[in-house]
PDB file of C-alpha atoms in Angstrom:
ATOM      1  CA  MET A  26      11.215  17.108   8.580  1.00  0.00           C
ATOM      2  CA  THR A  27      14.732  16.961  10.594  1.00  0.00           C
ATOM      3  CA  ARG A  28      14.167  13.615  12.454  1.00  0.00           C
ATOM      4  CA  SER A  29      12.196  10.448  12.556  1.00  0.00           C
ATOM      5  CA  THR A  30      10.212   9.106  15.370  1.00  0.00           C
ATOM      6  CA  PRO A  31      10.390   5.440  15.980  1.00  0.00           C
ATOM      7  CA  ARG A  32       8.541   3.801  12.981  1.00  0.00           C
ATOM      8  CA  GLU A  33       6.063   0.989  12.834  1.00  0.00           C
ATOM      9  CA  PHE A  34       6.389  -1.414  10.027  1.00  0.00           C
ATOM     10  CA  SER A  35       3.544  -3.258   8.107  1.00  0.00           C
ATOM     11  CA  LEU A  36       4.445  -6.093   5.748  1.00  0.00           C
ATOM     12  CA  ALA A  37       2.431  -5.357   2.552  1.00  0.00           C
ATOM     13  CA  ALA A  38       0.372  -8.427   0.955  1.00  0.00           C
ATOM     14  CA  LEU A  39       2.225  -8.126  -2.301  1.00  0.00           C
ATOM     15  CA  THR A  40       5.542  -8.681  -0.646  1.00  0.00           C
ATOM     16  CA  VAL A  41       4.411 -12.138   0.468  1.00  0.00           C
ATOM     17  CA  LEU A  42       1.577 -13.017  -1.907  1.00  0.00           C
ATOM     18  CA  GLU A  43       2.424 -16.678  -2.273  1.00  0.00           C
ATOM     19  CA  LEU A  44       0.969 -16.850   1.405  1.00  0.00           C
ATOM     20  CA  THR A  45      -2.506 -17.211   2.733  1.00  0.00           C
ATOM     21  CA  PRO A  46      -3.902 -14.171   4.804  1.00  0.00           C
ATOM     22  CA  PRO A  47      -3.346 -16.328   8.176  1.00  0.00           C
ATOM     23  CA  GLU A  48       0.231 -17.189   6.887  1.00  0.00           C
ATOM     24  CA  MET A  49       0.903 -13.245   6.081  1.00  0.00           C
ATOM     25  CA  VAL A  50      -0.053 -12.628   9.603  1.00  0.00           C
ATOM     26  CA  GLU A  51       2.353 -15.148  11.113  1.00  0.00           C
ATOM     27  CA  CYS A  52       4.979 -14.066   8.777  1.00  0.00           C
ATOM     28  CA  ALA A  53       4.513 -10.484   9.947  1.00  0.00           C
ATOM     29  CA  ALA A  54       5.042 -11.634  13.511  1.00  0.00           C
ATOM     30  CA  GLU A  55       7.971 -13.875  13.025  1.00  0.00           C
ATOM     31  CA  SER A  56       9.892 -10.957  11.081  1.00  0.00           C
ATOM     32  CA  GLY A  57       9.114  -8.150  13.647  1.00  0.00           C
ATOM     33  CA  TYR A  58       6.436  -6.115  11.900  1.00  0.00           C
ATOM     34  CA  ASP A  59       3.591  -4.452  13.874  1.00  0.00           C
ATOM     35  CA  TYR A  60       1.283  -4.502  11.131  1.00  0.00           C
ATOM     36  CA  VAL A  61       0.156  -6.536   8.154  1.00  0.00           C
ATOM     37  CA  GLY A  62      -1.690  -5.548   4.791  1.00  0.00           C
ATOM     38  CA  LEU A  63      -4.178  -7.872   3.674  1.00  0.00           C
ATOM     39  CA  ARG A  64      -5.460  -8.330   0.144  1.00  0.00           C
ATOM     40  CA  LEU A  65      -9.209  -9.216   0.656  1.00  0.00           C
ATOM     41  CA  LEU A  66      -9.829  -8.802  -3.051  1.00  0.00           C
ATOM     42  CA  PRO A  67      -7.355  -9.623  -5.917  1.00  0.00           C
ATOM     43  CA  ALA A  68      -5.643  -6.856  -7.790  1.00  0.00           C
ATOM     44  CA  THR A  69      -5.549  -8.715 -11.036  1.00  0.00           C
ATOM     45  CA  ASN A  70      -7.743 -11.847 -12.490  1.00  0.00           C
ATOM     46  CA  GLN A  71      -4.257 -13.722 -12.587  1.00  0.00           C
ATOM     47  CA  GLU A  72      -4.196 -13.691  -8.671  1.00  0.00           C
ATOM     48  CA  VAL A  73      -5.385 -16.105  -6.323  1.00  0.00           C
ATOM     49  CA  ARG A  74      -8.635 -15.197  -4.837  1.00  0.00           C
ATOM     50  CA  HIS A  75      -9.028 -16.144  -1.042  1.00  0.00           C
ATOM     51  CA  ASP A  76     -12.469 -16.488   0.510  1.00  0.00           C
ATOM     52  CA  ILE A  77     -11.630 -14.107   3.311  1.00  0.00           C
ATOM     53  CA  VAL A  78     -14.864 -11.488   2.779  1.00  0.00           C
ATOM     54  CA  GLY A  79     -17.629 -12.212   5.103  1.00  0.00           C
ATOM     55  CA  ASN A  80     -17.840 -14.859   8.075  1.00  0.00           C
ATOM     56  CA  THR A  81     -15.720 -17.629   6.248  1.00  0.00           C
ATOM     57  CA  PRO A  82     -13.488 -20.197   8.057  1.00  0.00           C
ATOM     58  CA  LEU A  83     -10.245 -18.406   6.359  1.00  0.00           C
ATOM     59  CA  THR A  84     -11.372 -14.899   7.870  1.00  0.00           C
ATOM     60  CA  ARG A  85     -11.813 -16.599  11.234  1.00  0.00           C
ATOM     61  CA  ALA A  86      -8.561 -18.154  11.102  1.00  0.00           C
ATOM     62  CA  THR A  87      -6.999 -14.843  10.223  1.00  0.00           C
ATOM     63  CA  ARG A  88      -8.769 -12.997  13.110  1.00  0.00           C
ATOM     64  CA  ALA A  89      -7.193 -15.641  15.492  1.00  0.00           C
ATOM     65  CA  ARG A  90      -3.886 -15.493  14.227  1.00  0.00           C
ATOM     66  CA  LEU A  91      -4.085 -11.630  14.716  1.00  0.00           C
ATOM     67  CA  ARG A  92      -5.250 -12.272  18.164  1.00  0.00           C
ATOM     68  CA  ASP A  93      -2.677 -14.835  19.046  1.00  0.00           C
ATOM     69  CA  THR A  94       0.305 -12.760  17.535  1.00  0.00           C
ATOM     70  CA  GLY A  95      -0.915  -9.130  18.372  1.00  0.00           C
ATOM     71  CA  VAL A  96      -0.206  -8.243  14.746  1.00  0.00           C
ATOM     72  CA  LYS A  97      -2.546  -5.550  13.547  1.00  0.00           C
ATOM     73  CA  VAL A  98      -3.895  -4.709  10.204  1.00  0.00           C
ATOM     74  CA  LEU A  99      -2.787  -1.473   8.615  1.00  0.00           C
ATOM     75  CA  ASP A 100      -4.773  -1.890   5.452  1.00  0.00           C
ATOM     76  CA  ILE A 101      -6.845  -3.844   3.150  1.00  0.00           C
ATOM     77  CA  GLU A 102      -6.810  -4.136  -0.573  1.00  0.00           C
ATOM     78  CA  ILE A 103      -7.878  -3.328  -3.049  1.00  0.00           C
ATOM     79  CA  VAL A 104     -10.859  -1.146  -4.231  1.00  0.00           C
ATOM     80  CA  ARG A 105     -11.152  -0.016  -7.871  1.00  0.00           C
ATOM     81  CA  LEU A 106     -13.122   2.914  -8.708  1.00  0.00           C
ATOM     82  CA  LYS A 107     -14.159   2.187 -12.589  1.00  0.00           C
ATOM     83  CA  PRO A 108     -16.669   3.758 -14.717  1.00  0.00           C
ATOM     84  CA  GLY A 109     -19.270   0.931 -13.984  1.00  0.00           C
ATOM     85  CA  THR A 110     -18.241   0.790 -10.181  1.00  0.00           C
ATOM     86  CA  HIS A 111     -21.280   0.568  -7.656  1.00  0.00           C
ATOM     87  CA  VAL A 112     -19.663   1.522  -4.460  1.00  0.00           C
ATOM     88  CA  ALA A 113     -22.106  -0.390  -2.320  1.00  0.00           C
ATOM     89  CA  ASP A 114     -20.825  -3.810  -3.737  1.00  0.00           C
ATOM     90  CA  TYR A 115     -17.723  -2.945  -1.410  1.00  0.00           C
ATOM     91  CA  LEU A 116     -19.588  -2.825   1.678  1.00  0.00           C
ATOM     92  CA  PRO A 117     -18.990  -6.747   2.614  1.00  0.00           C
ATOM     93  CA  MET A 118     -15.027  -6.027   1.949  1.00  0.00           C
ATOM     94  CA  LEU A 119     -15.162  -2.985   4.087  1.00  0.00           C
ATOM     95  CA  GLU A 120     -17.232  -4.697   6.861  1.00  0.00           C
ATOM     96  CA  THR A 121     -14.549  -7.700   6.881  1.00  0.00           C
ATOM     97  CA  GLY A 122     -11.804  -5.338   7.025  1.00  0.00           C
ATOM     98  CA  ALA A 123     -13.268  -3.411   9.919  1.00  0.00           C
ATOM     99  CA  GLU A 124     -13.790  -6.613  11.863  1.00  0.00           C
ATOM    100  CA  LEU A 125     -10.138  -7.547  11.304  1.00  0.00           C
ATOM    101  CA  GLY A 126      -9.396  -4.103  12.673  1.00  0.00           C
ATOM    102  CA  ALA A 127      -7.934  -2.492   9.550  1.00  0.00           C
ATOM    103  CA  ARG A 128      -7.264   1.324   9.377  1.00  0.00           C
ATOM    104  CA  TYR A 129      -6.863   1.969   5.686  1.00  0.00           C
ATOM    105  CA  VAL A 130      -8.362   0.795   2.566  1.00  0.00           C
ATOM    106  CA  LEU A 131      -6.050   1.032  -0.626  1.00  0.00           C
ATOM    107  CA  VAL A 132      -8.022   2.600  -3.699  1.00  0.00           C
ATOM    108  CA  ALA A 133      -6.853   2.492  -7.173  1.00  0.00           C
ATOM    109  CA  GLY A 134      -8.574   5.150  -9.621  1.00  0.00           C
ATOM    110  CA  ASN A 135      -9.376   3.335 -12.795  1.00  0.00           C
ATOM    111  CA  ASP A 136     -11.961   6.006 -14.196  1.00  0.00           C
ATOM    112  CA  PRO A 137     -10.968   8.473 -16.693  1.00  0.00           C
ATOM    113  CA  ASP A 138     -13.797  10.914 -15.697  1.00  0.00           C
ATOM    114  CA  GLU A 139     -12.268  12.658 -12.792  1.00  0.00           C
ATOM    115  CA  ALA A 140     -15.298  14.262 -11.455  1.00  0.00           C
ATOM    116  CA  ARG A 141     -17.146  11.153 -11.197  1.00  0.00           C
ATOM    117  CA  MET A 142     -14.154   9.148  -9.605  1.00  0.00           C
ATOM    118  CA  ALA A 143     -14.068  12.103  -6.712  1.00  0.00           C
ATOM    119  CA  GLU A 144     -17.847  11.322  -6.578  1.00  0.00           C
ATOM    120  CA  ARG A 145     -17.295   7.766  -5.963  1.00  0.00           C
ATOM    121  CA  LEU A 146     -14.538   8.305  -3.581  1.00  0.00           C
ATOM    122  CA  ALA A 147     -16.651  10.414  -1.747  1.00  0.00           C
ATOM    123  CA  GLN A 148     -19.285   7.588  -1.566  1.00  0.00           C
ATOM    124  CA  LEU A 149     -16.717   5.185  -0.367  1.00  0.00           C
ATOM    125  CA  CYS A 150     -15.631   7.353   2.287  1.00  0.00           C
ATOM    126  CA  ASP A 151     -19.068   7.748   3.470  1.00  0.00           C
ATOM    127  CA  LEU A 152     -19.612   3.970   3.324  1.00  0.00           C
ATOM    128  CA  ALA A 153     -16.438   3.375   5.188  1.00  0.00           C
ATOM    129  CA  LYS A 154     -16.598   6.080   8.137  1.00  0.00           C
ATOM    130  CA  PRO A 155     -19.117   4.371  10.414  1.00  0.00           C
ATOM    131  CA  LEU A 156     -16.622   1.401  10.184  1.00  0.00           C
ATOM    132  CA  GLY A 157     -13.650   3.423  11.011  1.00  0.00           C
ATOM    133  CA  LEU A 158     -11.751   3.042   7.861  1.00  0.00           C
ATOM    134  CA  SER A 159     -10.006   5.651   5.594  1.00  0.00           C
ATOM    135  CA  PRO A 160     -10.018   4.932   1.974  1.00  0.00           C
ATOM    136  CA  SER A 161      -6.708   6.059   0.599  1.00  0.00           C
ATOM    137  CA  LEU A 162      -6.100   6.897  -3.195  1.00  0.00           C
ATOM    138  CA  GLU A 163      -2.802   5.378  -4.616  1.00  0.00           C
ATOM    139  CA  PRO A 164      -1.522   7.087  -7.683  1.00  0.00           C
ATOM    140  CA  MET A 165      -0.079   4.712 -10.259  1.00  0.00           C
ATOM    141  CA  PRO A 166       1.123   5.866 -13.481  1.00  0.00           C
ATOM    142  CA  TRP A 167      -0.844   3.389 -15.593  1.00  0.00           C
ATOM    143  CA  THR A 168      -3.980   4.004 -14.008  1.00  0.00           C
ATOM    144  CA  GLU A 169      -6.252   7.270 -14.249  1.00  0.00           C
ATOM    145  CA  VAL A 170      -4.723   8.771 -11.213  1.00  0.00           C
ATOM    146  CA  LYS A 171      -1.355   8.924 -12.628  1.00  0.00           C
ATOM    147  CA  ASP A 172       0.727  11.035 -10.160  1.00  0.00           C
ATOM    148  CA  ILE A 173       0.558  12.720  -6.794  1.00  0.00           C
ATOM    149  CA  THR A 174      -0.742  15.973  -7.910  1.00  0.00           C
ATOM    150  CA  GLN A 175      -3.654  14.505  -9.820  1.00  0.00           C
ATOM    151  CA  GLY A 176      -4.265  12.185  -6.663  1.00  0.00           C
ATOM    152  CA  ALA A 177      -4.413  15.347  -4.400  1.00  0.00           C
ATOM    153  CA  ARG A 178      -6.935  16.901  -6.685  1.00  0.00           C
ATOM    154  CA  VAL A 179      -9.364  13.987  -6.500  1.00  0.00           C
ATOM    155  CA  VAL A 180      -8.840  13.696  -2.605  1.00  0.00           C
ATOM    156  CA  LYS A 181      -9.723  17.574  -2.361  1.00  0.00           C
ATOM    157  CA  ALA A 182     -12.538  17.178  -4.800  1.00  0.00           C
ATOM    158  CA  ALA A 183     -14.094  14.198  -2.669  1.00  0.00           C
ATOM    159  CA  GLY A 184     -14.154  16.546   0.213  1.00  0.00           C
ATOM    160  CA  ARG A 185     -14.105  13.815   3.022  1.00  0.00           C
ATOM    161  CA  GLY A 186     -12.118  13.921   6.064  1.00  0.00           C
ATOM    162  CA  ASN A 187     -11.327  10.071   6.122  1.00  0.00           C
ATOM    163  CA  THR A 188      -9.415   9.900   2.789  1.00  0.00           C
ATOM    164  CA  GLY A 189      -6.082  10.823   1.572  1.00  0.00           C
ATOM    165  CA  LEU A 190      -3.351   9.571  -0.260  1.00  0.00           C
ATOM    166  CA  VAL A 191      -0.550   6.476  -0.307  1.00  0.00           C
ATOM    167  CA  VAL A 192       2.698   7.293  -1.820  1.00  0.00           C
ATOM    168  CA  ASP A 193       4.568   4.365  -3.371  1.00  0.00           C
ATOM    169  CA  PRO A 194       8.398   5.138  -4.192  1.00  0.00           C
ATOM    170  CA  ILE A 195       8.228   3.323  -7.343  1.00  0.00           C
ATOM    171  CA  HIS A 196       4.994   5.023  -8.673  1.00  0.00           C
ATOM    172  CA  PHE A 197       6.072   8.335  -7.531  1.00  0.00           C
ATOM    173  CA  ASP A 198       9.264   7.854  -9.390  1.00  0.00           C
ATOM    174  CA  ARG A 199       7.924   6.550 -12.477  1.00  0.00           C
ATOM    175  CA  ALA A 200       5.351   9.361 -12.684  1.00  0.00           C
ATOM    176  CA  ALA A 201       8.180  11.674 -12.474  1.00  0.00           C
ATOM    177  CA  SER A 202       6.532  13.491  -9.404  1.00  0.00           C
ATOM    178  CA  SER A 203       8.789  15.883  -7.158  1.00  0.00           C
ATOM    179  CA  THR A 204       9.485  15.916  -3.495  1.00  0.00           C
ATOM    180  CA  GLU A 205       8.610  19.386  -3.727  1.00  0.00           C
ATOM    181  CA  GLU A 206       5.130  18.628  -4.912  1.00  0.00           C
ATOM    182  CA  LEU A 207       4.964  16.046  -2.038  1.00  0.00           C
ATOM    183  CA  ALA A 208       6.159  18.352   0.794  1.00  0.00           C
ATOM    184  CA  ALA A 209       3.544  21.130  -0.394  1.00  0.00           C
ATOM    185  CA  LEU A 210       0.479  18.672   0.212  1.00  0.00           C
ATOM    186  CA  PRO A 211      -1.592  18.909   3.406  1.00  0.00           C
ATOM    187  CA  ARG A 212      -0.093  16.524   5.897  1.00  0.00           C
ATOM    188  CA  GLU A 213      -3.351  15.169   6.977  1.00  0.00           C
ATOM    189  CA  TYR A 214      -3.495  13.514   3.466  1.00  0.00           C
ATOM    190  CA  PHE A 215      -0.935  10.686   4.511  1.00  0.00           C
ATOM    191  CA  GLY A 216      -1.517   7.997   6.945  1.00  0.00           C
ATOM    192  CA  TYR A 217       0.863   5.645   6.023  1.00  0.00           C
ATOM    193  CA  LEU A 218       3.780   5.174   3.486  1.00  0.00           C
ATOM    194  CA  GLN A 219       4.879   2.195   1.186  1.00  0.00           C
ATOM    195  CA  PHE A 220       8.358   1.392   0.873  1.00  0.00           C
ATOM    196  CA  CYS A 221      10.524  -0.158  -1.553  1.00  0.00           C
ATOM    197  CA  ASP A 222      13.223   0.687  -4.292  1.00  0.00           C
ATOM    198  CA  ALA A 223      13.580   0.092  -7.940  1.00  0.00           C
ATOM    199  CA  PRO A 224      16.305   0.619 -10.555  1.00  0.00           C
ATOM    200  CA  ALA A 225      17.240   4.533 -11.401  1.00  0.00           C
ATOM    201  CA  GLU A 226      16.422   3.991 -14.953  1.00  0.00           C
ATOM    202  CA  ARG A 227      12.820   4.436 -15.800  1.00  0.00           C
ATOM    203  CA  PRO A 228      11.254   1.697 -18.198  1.00  0.00           C
ATOM    204  CA  ALA A 229      10.595   2.736 -21.756  1.00  0.00           C
ATOM    205  CA  ASP A 230       7.491   0.692 -22.022  1.00  0.00           C
ATOM    206  CA  LEU A 231       4.467  -0.049 -20.241  1.00  0.00           C
ATOM    207  CA  ASP A 232       5.121  -3.995 -19.804  1.00  0.00           C
ATOM    208  CA  THR A 233       8.525  -3.316 -18.239  1.00  0.00           C
ATOM    209  CA  LEU A 234       6.845  -0.751 -15.879  1.00  0.00           C
ATOM    210  CA  LEU A 235       4.151  -3.185 -14.970  1.00  0.00           C
ATOM    211  CA  PHE A 236       6.722  -6.096 -14.339  1.00  0.00           C
ATOM    212  CA  GLN A 237       9.196  -4.144 -12.015  1.00  0.00           C
ATOM    213  CA  ALA A 238       5.961  -2.699  -9.927  1.00  0.00           C
ATOM    214  CA  ARG A 239       4.365  -6.186  -9.514  1.00  0.00           C
ATOM    215  CA  CYS A 240       6.894  -8.697  -9.691  1.00  0.00           C
ATOM    216  CA  GLU A 241      10.609  -7.399  -9.401  1.00  0.00           C
ATOM    217  CA  ARG A 242      11.218  -4.380  -6.848  1.00  0.00           C
ATOM    218  CA  MET A 243      14.493  -3.792  -4.990  1.00  0.00           C
ATOM    219  CA  MET A 244      15.329  -3.806  -1.496  1.00  0.00           C
ATOM    220  CA  PRO A 245      15.114  -0.291  -0.051  1.00  0.00           C
ATOM    221  CA  GLY A 246      18.593   1.436  -0.158  1.00  0.00           C
ATOM    222  CA  GLU A 247      19.574  -0.959  -3.078  1.00  0.00           C
ATOM    223  CA  GLY A 248      18.216   0.906  -6.104  1.00  0.00           C
ATOM    224  CA  GLY A 249      18.127   4.478  -7.537  1.00  0.00           C
ATOM    225  CA  ILE A 250      14.872   5.894  -5.994  1.00  0.00           C
ATOM    226  CA  ASP A 251      15.324   8.974  -3.795  1.00  0.00           C
ATOM    227  CA  LEU A 252      13.690   7.377  -0.947  1.00  0.00           C
ATOM    228  CA  ALA A 253      15.516   9.868   1.442  1.00  0.00           C
ATOM    229  CA  GLY A 254      13.823  12.851  -0.262  1.00  0.00           C
ATOM    230  CA  ILE A 255      10.455  11.129   0.072  1.00  0.00           C
ATOM    231  CA  LEU A 256      10.797  10.418   3.775  1.00  0.00           C
ATOM    232  CA  ARG A 257      11.770  13.951   4.591  1.00  0.00           C
ATOM    233  CA  ALA A 258       8.893  15.413   2.447  1.00  0.00           C
ATOM    234  CA  LEU A 259       6.366  13.489   4.713  1.00  0.00           C
ATOM    235  CA  PRO A 260       5.503  13.254   8.440  1.00  0.00           C
ATOM    236  CA  GLY A 261       8.317  11.524  10.324  1.00  0.00           C
ATOM    237  CA  ASP A 262       6.026   8.996  12.257  1.00  0.00           C
ATOM    238  CA  LEU A 263       4.049   7.427   9.334  1.00  0.00           C
ATOM    239  CA  PRO A 264       3.981   3.829   9.486  1.00  0.00           C
ATOM    240  CA  LEU A 265       6.100   2.028   6.537  1.00  0.00           C
ATOM    241  CA  SER A 266       4.262  -0.719   4.424  1.00  0.00           C
ATOM    242  CA  ILE A 267       7.097  -2.721   2.877  1.00  0.00           C
ATOM    243  CA  GLU A 268       5.917  -3.527  -0.412  1.00  0.00           C
ATOM    244  CA  VAL A 269       8.816  -5.276  -2.299  1.00  0.00           C
ATOM    245  CA  PRO A 270       7.687  -8.150  -4.604  1.00  0.00           C
ATOM    246  CA  THR A 271      10.430 -10.263  -5.856  1.00  0.00           C
ATOM    247  CA  GLN A 272       9.899 -13.174  -8.027  1.00  0.00           C
ATOM    248  CA  GLN A 273      13.424 -14.150  -8.315  1.00  0.00           C
ATOM    249  CA  TRP A 274      14.318 -13.876  -4.660  1.00  0.00           C
ATOM    250  CA  ALA A 275      11.170 -15.749  -3.756  1.00  0.00           C
ATOM    251  CA  LYS A 276      12.556 -18.851  -5.423  1.00  0.00           C
ATOM    252  CA  SER A 277      15.347 -19.047  -3.129  1.00  0.00           C
ATOM    253  CA  ALA A 278      14.347 -17.787   0.135  1.00  0.00           C
ATOM    254  CA  ALA A 279      11.201 -18.127   2.392  1.00  0.00           C
ATOM    255  CA  ALA A 280       8.991 -15.349   2.950  1.00  0.00           C
ATOM    256  CA  VAL A 281      10.033 -14.852   6.610  1.00  0.00           C
ATOM    257  CA  GLU A 282      13.736 -14.321   5.596  1.00  0.00           C
ATOM    258  CA  ARG A 283      12.795 -11.956   2.834  1.00  0.00           C
ATOM    259  CA  ALA A 284      10.596 -10.026   5.318  1.00  0.00           C
ATOM    260  CA  ARG A 285      13.332  -9.822   8.028  1.00  0.00           C
ATOM    261  CA  LYS A 286      15.669  -8.634   5.360  1.00  0.00           C
ATOM    262  CA  LEU A 287      13.754  -5.954   3.963  1.00  0.00           C
ATOM    263  CA  ARG A 288      12.653  -4.754   7.573  1.00  0.00           C
ATOM    264  CA  GLU A 289      16.404  -4.478   8.161  1.00  0.00           C
ATOM    265  CA  ALA A 290      17.055  -2.508   4.873  1.00  0.00           C
ATOM    266  CA  SER A 291      14.286  -0.043   5.431  1.00  0.00           C
ATOM    267  CA  LEU A 292      15.695   0.756   9.223  1.00  0.00           C
ATOM    268  CA  THR A 293      19.171   0.986   7.469  1.00  0.00           C
ATOM    269  CA  VAL A 294      17.599   3.659   5.036  1.00  0.00           C
ATOM    270  CA  LEU A 295      15.872   5.588   7.993  1.00  0.00           C
ATOM    271  CA  ALA A 296      18.918   5.745   9.875  1.00  0.00           C
ATOM    272  CA  ARG A 297      21.063   7.041   7.090  1.00  0.00           C
ATOM    273  CA  THR A 298      18.288   9.610   6.067  1.00  0.00           C
ATOM    274  CA  TYR A 299      17.763  11.256   9.459  1.00  0.00           C
ATOM    275  CA  ALA A 300      21.627  10.995  10.527  1.00  0.00           C
ATOM    276  CA  ALA A 301      22.474  13.105   7.184  1.00  0.00           C
ATOM    277  CA  ARG A 302      20.185  15.889   8.387  1.00  0.00           C
TER     278      ARG A 302
END
């Protein structure tokens, strides 16, 4: 990839997790984003659970903000494929996402049985297809889908056209994946790219790994991850979902200010990446 087409940007939920879903939409609009990512189901038991699955007041308020601002929903979170997962239990979440206009569903692989996980991913895809949704598997080094190569193997085994992979730079780097591996994968596997940065030194323990990923990432271009290499290994028109949780920065800067600066920093990385070729 030698050049980038104009990019669309999405504000990931984890970047501004202190906000409610309608506030996330407003923040995305005020800070110049085309899309927003919404966490309809919490990723951990410690997170606030918003009543946004089904025809709830919060769902209606979110839909109204989307309509009024023109911001679109890129992805909804989070589906976890575990040993005991009943895929049909996610249908209300998928239906709500479809009603909000989402395109992708973020999926985490938490099943040590890879064949069963691929089967469940296929079931999820079949459930999501009539709703216009594409479940996308995100490799994370502490899950059972640890890297991009394993993720691609699961996606291939699922055998569905409406699935693929989500690359998150911090997870990609911490798993020691290579841009050569990434560039060799089918282009149709990728619908969007998460974007962030982190220190070059990889954590030596799980607690630090999780803390950096969930609480203290870095602004794109200020860390040591090979963002340019990741960008060049992927199609140049993928929307960028800016996912940069920053606990310390959030104590001193409002969500809109952080979102604007993160978008500006991402634009700078894009310009430098493609100008160098």
